[in-house]
PDB file of C-alpha atoms in Angstrom:
ATOM      1  CA  GLY A   1      -0.081   0.091   0.021  1.00 53.00           C
ATOM      2  CA  SER A   2       1.003   3.711  -0.276  1.00 57.00           C
ATOM      3  CA  TYR A   3       2.483   5.286   2.985  1.00 56.00           C
ATOM      4  CA  VAL A   4       0.834   8.175   4.481  1.00 53.00           C
ATOM      5  CA  ASP A   5       2.749  10.453   7.021  1.00 55.00           C
ATOM      6  CA  HIS A   6       1.238   9.535  10.496  1.00 58.00           C
ATOM      7  CA  VAL A   7      -0.053  13.439  10.655  1.00 61.00           C
ATOM      8  CA  GLY A   8      -2.444  12.836   7.275  1.00 59.00           C
ATOM      9  CA  VAL A   9      -0.206  14.622   4.752  1.00 62.00           C
ATOM     10  CA  ASP A  10       0.584  12.778   1.875  1.00 65.00           C
ATOM     11  CA  PRO A  11       4.357  12.618   1.404  1.00 63.00           C
ATOM     12  CA  THR A  12       4.231  13.623  -2.237  1.00 66.00           C
ATOM     13  CA  HIS A  13       1.923  16.969  -2.182  1.00 72.00           C
ATOM     14  CA  GLY A  14       3.799  19.905  -3.398  1.00 79.00           C
ATOM     15  CA  ILE A  15       6.930  17.809  -5.452  1.00 81.00           C
ATOM     16  CA  VAL A  16       6.231  19.225  -8.386  1.00 79.00           C
ATOM     17  CA  GLU A  17       6.099  22.804  -7.534  1.00 83.00           C
ATOM     18  CA  ARG A  18       9.659  22.441  -5.245  1.00 84.00           C
ATOM     19  CA  ILE A  19      11.478  20.882  -8.027  1.00 83.00           C
ATOM     20  CA  VAL A  20      10.217  23.450 -10.540  1.00 82.00           C
ATOM     21  CA  SER A  21      10.652  25.883  -7.573  1.00 83.00           C
ATOM     22  CA  ASP A  22      14.272  24.668  -7.672  1.00 84.00           C
ATOM     23  CA  GLN A  23      14.836  24.862 -11.514  1.00 82.00           C
ATOM     24  CA  VAL A  24      13.329  28.371 -11.468  1.00 80.00           C
ATOM     25  CA  ARG A  25      16.231  29.172  -8.575  1.00 78.00           C
ATOM     26  CA  LYS A  26      19.005  27.815 -10.371  1.00 76.00           C
ATOM     27  CA  VAL A  27      18.343  30.073 -13.225  1.00 76.00           C
ATOM     28  CA  GLY A  28      16.365  32.379 -12.087  1.00 66.00           C
ATOM     29  CA  GLY A  29      19.267  34.832 -11.705  1.00 67.00           C
ATOM     30  CA  LEU A  30      19.308  34.811 -15.807  1.00 70.00           C
ATOM     31  CA  LEU A  31      15.947  35.009 -16.214  1.00 63.00           C
ATOM     32  CA  GLN A  32      15.674  38.078 -14.079  1.00 62.00           C
ATOM     33  CA  ASN A  33      18.213  39.524 -16.027  1.00 66.00           C
ATOM     34  CA  VAL A  34      15.901  39.774 -19.108  1.00 62.00           C
ATOM     35  CA  GLN A  35      14.295  42.959 -17.786  1.00 57.00           C
ATOM     36  CA  PHE A  36      17.587  44.748 -18.085  1.00 60.00           C
ATOM     37  CA  GLN A  37      17.735  43.817 -22.064  1.00 63.00           C
ATOM     38  CA  LYS A  38      14.354  45.708 -22.529  1.00 56.00           C
ATOM     39  CA  HIS A  39      16.337  48.789 -22.046  1.00 54.00           C
ATOM     40  CA  ARG A  40      18.580  47.791 -25.129  1.00 59.00           C
ATOM     41  CA  LYS A  41      18.360  49.676 -28.192  1.00 54.00           C
ATOM     42  CA  CYS A  42      19.021  46.536 -30.594  1.00 57.00           C
ATOM     43  CA  LYS A  43      17.602  43.362 -29.776  1.00 57.00           C
ATOM     44  CA  ASP A  44      18.821  39.980 -30.949  1.00 60.00           C
ATOM     45  CA  GLU A  45      15.878  38.400 -33.546  1.00 56.00           C
ATOM     46  CA  SER A  46      16.553  35.305 -31.538  1.00 58.00           C
ATOM     47  CA  GLU A  47      15.836  36.592 -28.190  1.00 63.00           C
ATOM     48  CA  LEU A  48      11.714  35.756 -26.963  1.00 62.00           C
ATOM     49  CA  SER A  49       9.306  38.150 -26.851  1.00 69.00           C
ATOM     50  CA  TYR A  50       6.760  38.269 -24.193  1.00 74.00           C
ATOM     51  CA  PRO A  51       4.132  37.364 -23.529  1.00 84.00           C
ATOM     52  CA  ILE A  52       5.082  33.555 -25.148  1.00 86.00           C
ATOM     53  CA  ARG A  53       2.364  32.535 -27.258  1.00 90.00           C
ATOM     54  CA  LEU A  54       1.447  29.149 -26.564  1.00 91.00           C
ATOM     55  CA  GLN A  55      -0.310  26.614 -28.997  1.00 92.00           C
ATOM     56  CA  THR A  56      -0.502  23.042 -27.716  1.00 91.00           C
ATOM     57  CA  ALA A  57      -1.241  20.091 -30.338  1.00 90.00           C
ATOM     58  CA  CYS A  58      -2.359  16.568 -29.704  1.00 88.00           C
ATOM     59  CA  SER A  59      -2.407  18.255 -26.468  1.00 82.00           C
ATOM     60  CA  GLY A  60      -3.138  15.541 -23.845  1.00 86.00           C
ATOM     61  CA  THR A  61      -3.077  17.524 -20.695  1.00 88.00           C
ATOM     62  CA  ASP A  62      -1.631  20.724 -21.411  1.00 91.00           C
ATOM     63  CA  ALA A  63       1.586  20.218 -19.266  1.00 91.00           C
ATOM     64  CA  PRO A  64       3.314  23.101 -20.981  1.00 91.00           C
ATOM     65  CA  SER A  65       1.095  25.484 -19.659  1.00 92.00           C
ATOM     66  CA  ILE A  66       0.826  23.912 -16.602  1.00 91.00           C
ATOM     67  CA  ALA A  67       4.583  24.453 -16.611  1.00 88.00           C
ATOM     68  CA  PHE A  68       4.536  28.157 -17.689  1.00 89.00           C
ATOM     69  CA  GLY A  69       2.476  28.588 -14.853  1.00 90.00           C
ATOM     70  CA  LEU A  70       4.344  27.213 -12.085  1.00 88.00           C
ATOM     71  CA  ILE A  71       7.020  28.658 -13.459  1.00 86.00           C
ATOM     72  CA  LYS A  72       5.920  31.995 -13.483  1.00 87.00           C
ATOM     73  CA  GLU A  73       4.532  31.391  -9.986  1.00 86.00           C
ATOM     74  CA  SER A  74       8.026  30.773  -8.574  1.00 84.00           C
ATOM     75  CA  LEU A  75       9.334  33.573 -10.608  1.00 82.00           C
ATOM     76  CA  SER A  76       6.714  36.119  -8.734  1.00 82.00           C
ATOM     77  CA  ARG A  77       7.836  34.118  -5.384  1.00 80.00           C
ATOM     78  CA  LEU A  78      11.450  34.775  -6.144  1.00 77.00           C
ATOM     79  CA  CYS A  79      11.025  38.707  -7.044  1.00 75.00           C
ATOM     80  CA  SER A  80       8.423  39.353  -4.033  1.00 72.00           C
ATOM     81  CA  GLY A  81      11.296  40.961  -2.082  1.00 64.00           C
ATOM     82  CA  SER A  82      11.391  43.654  -4.653  1.00 58.00           C
ATOM     83  CA  LYS A  83       8.833  46.605  -5.424  1.00 56.00           C
ATOM     84  CA  ASP A  84       7.256  44.794  -8.624  1.00 53.00           C
ATOM     85  CA  LYS A  85       6.254  41.025  -7.854  1.00 50.00           C
ATOM     86  CA  ASN A  86       6.112  40.679 -11.429  1.00 52.00           C
ATOM     87  CA  ASP A  87       9.600  41.706 -12.251  1.00 58.00           C
ATOM     88  CA  HIS A  88      10.564  39.022 -13.759  1.00 60.00           C
ATOM     89  CA  LEU A  89       8.659  39.570 -17.357  1.00 68.00           C
ATOM     90  CA  PHE A  90       8.013  35.924 -17.863  1.00 78.00           C
ATOM     91  CA  ASP A  91       4.557  35.616 -18.963  1.00 85.00           C
ATOM     92  CA  TYR A  92       2.730  33.655 -21.595  1.00 90.00           C
ATOM     93  CA  GLU A  93      -0.924  33.313 -23.470  1.00 92.00           C
ATOM     94  CA  HIS A  94      -2.421  29.831 -23.904  1.00 94.00           C
ATOM     95  CA  MET A  95      -3.996  30.480 -27.177  1.00 93.00           C
ATOM     96  CA  MET A  96      -5.133  27.012 -28.253  1.00 92.00           C
ATOM     97  CA  SER A  97      -5.046  23.467 -27.774  1.00 93.00           C
ATOM     98  CA  CYS A  98      -5.953  20.641 -30.138  1.00 93.00           C
ATOM     99  CA  GLU A  99      -6.795  17.332 -28.941  1.00 93.00           C
ATOM    100  CA  ILE A 100      -8.825  14.714 -30.608  1.00 93.00           C
ATOM    101  CA  GLU A 101      -9.557  12.205 -27.773  1.00 94.00           C
ATOM    102  CA  PRO A 102     -12.826  13.291 -25.789  1.00 94.00           C
ATOM    103  CA  PHE A 103     -11.668  12.756 -22.497  1.00 94.00           C
ATOM    104  CA  LYS A 104      -8.424  14.784 -22.985  1.00 94.00           C
ATOM    105  CA  GLN A 105     -10.619  17.447 -24.582  1.00 94.00           C
ATOM    106  CA  ALA A 106     -12.758  17.364 -21.126  1.00 94.00           C
ATOM    107  CA  TYR A 107     -10.037  17.881 -18.875  1.00 94.00           C
ATOM    108  CA  ILE A 108      -8.446  20.613 -20.927  1.00 94.00           C
ATOM    109  CA  ALA A 109     -12.004  22.385 -20.960  1.00 94.00           C
ATOM    110  CA  ARG A 110     -11.988  21.943 -17.801  1.00 95.00           C
ATOM    111  CA  ASN A 111      -8.940  23.115 -16.416  1.00 93.00           C
ATOM    112  CA  PHE A 112      -8.206  25.925 -18.901  1.00 94.00           C
ATOM    113  CA  PRO A 113     -11.517  27.519 -19.231  1.00 94.00           C
ATOM    114  CA  GLY A 114     -11.437  30.179 -22.546  1.00 94.00           C
ATOM    115  CA  VAL A 115      -9.023  28.484 -24.147  1.00 93.00           C
ATOM    116  CA  PRO A 116     -10.153  27.575 -27.915  1.00 92.00           C
ATOM    117  CA  LEU A 117      -9.871  23.918 -28.186  1.00 92.00           C
ATOM    118  CA  PHE A 118      -9.836  22.446 -31.663  1.00 91.00           C
ATOM    119  CA  PRO A 119     -10.438  18.946 -32.006  1.00 90.00           C
ATOM    120  CA  ASP A 120      -8.827  17.838 -34.900  1.00 86.00           C
ATOM    121  CA  ILE A 121      -5.565  18.792 -35.813  1.00 86.00           C
ATOM    122  CA  THR A 122      -5.667  17.988 -39.511  1.00 84.00           C
ATOM    123  CA  LYS A 123      -8.751  20.464 -39.878  1.00 79.00           C
ATOM    124  CA  LEU A 124      -6.818  23.133 -38.422  1.00 80.00           C
ATOM    125  CA  SER A 125      -5.290  24.620 -42.058  1.00 77.00           C
ATOM    126  CA  ALA A 126      -8.331  23.243 -44.282  1.00 66.00           C
ATOM    127  CA  ILE A 127      -9.858  25.602 -46.299  1.00 59.00           C
ATOM    128  CA  ASP A 128     -13.023  25.324 -47.773  1.00 61.00           C
ATOM    129  CA  GLU A 129     -13.693  26.305 -51.292  1.00 64.00           C
ATOM    130  CA  ASP A 130     -14.593  29.676 -50.508  1.00 64.00           C
ATOM    131  CA  ASN A 131     -11.045  30.248 -48.652  1.00 57.00           C
ATOM    132  CA  ILE A 132     -12.623  29.796 -45.224  1.00 57.00           C
ATOM    133  CA  ALA A 133     -11.185  27.674 -42.561  1.00 53.00           C
ATOM    134  CA  GLU A 134     -13.185  24.635 -41.468  1.00 54.00           C
TER     135      GLU A 134
END
C-alpha cells in the first residue's frame, strides 16, 4: 500500500512545485536579467518576446501550460522582495489547444476555461472552396 505520513499529509504533496521552484532558483538570475535587456536599443532576433504565445497540438493534459504557470508562480515568489512582484517579465498566453480524444478534451476544457480547443489537428489548416477555414 501507499505510505501516508502519520499526521495525514501526503508525502508527495507539493513535490512538483518544489522541483520547478528549485530549477527556477537555479536559472532565476538569468531570467531576471532579461528585464535589463528591454532597455537595449538593438534586440537580437533570436530573443523571445513576452508574453510567450502557447499553442499546443495533441495536447493531452496541456502540460506546457501547467509548467509555464508553475514557472511564473516561482518567479513571482523569487521576486517577492522587490517593489514589483512581476519584475521577472515572464508571461505567457495560452492561445489554443488541439486534442482529438474526448476525455482529454474534457480535461482541457475544465482546467483551461476560455482557451480555444480544436478537436482535430488535421482540420486546423483545412480551407473550403470559399477560402474559409473549417
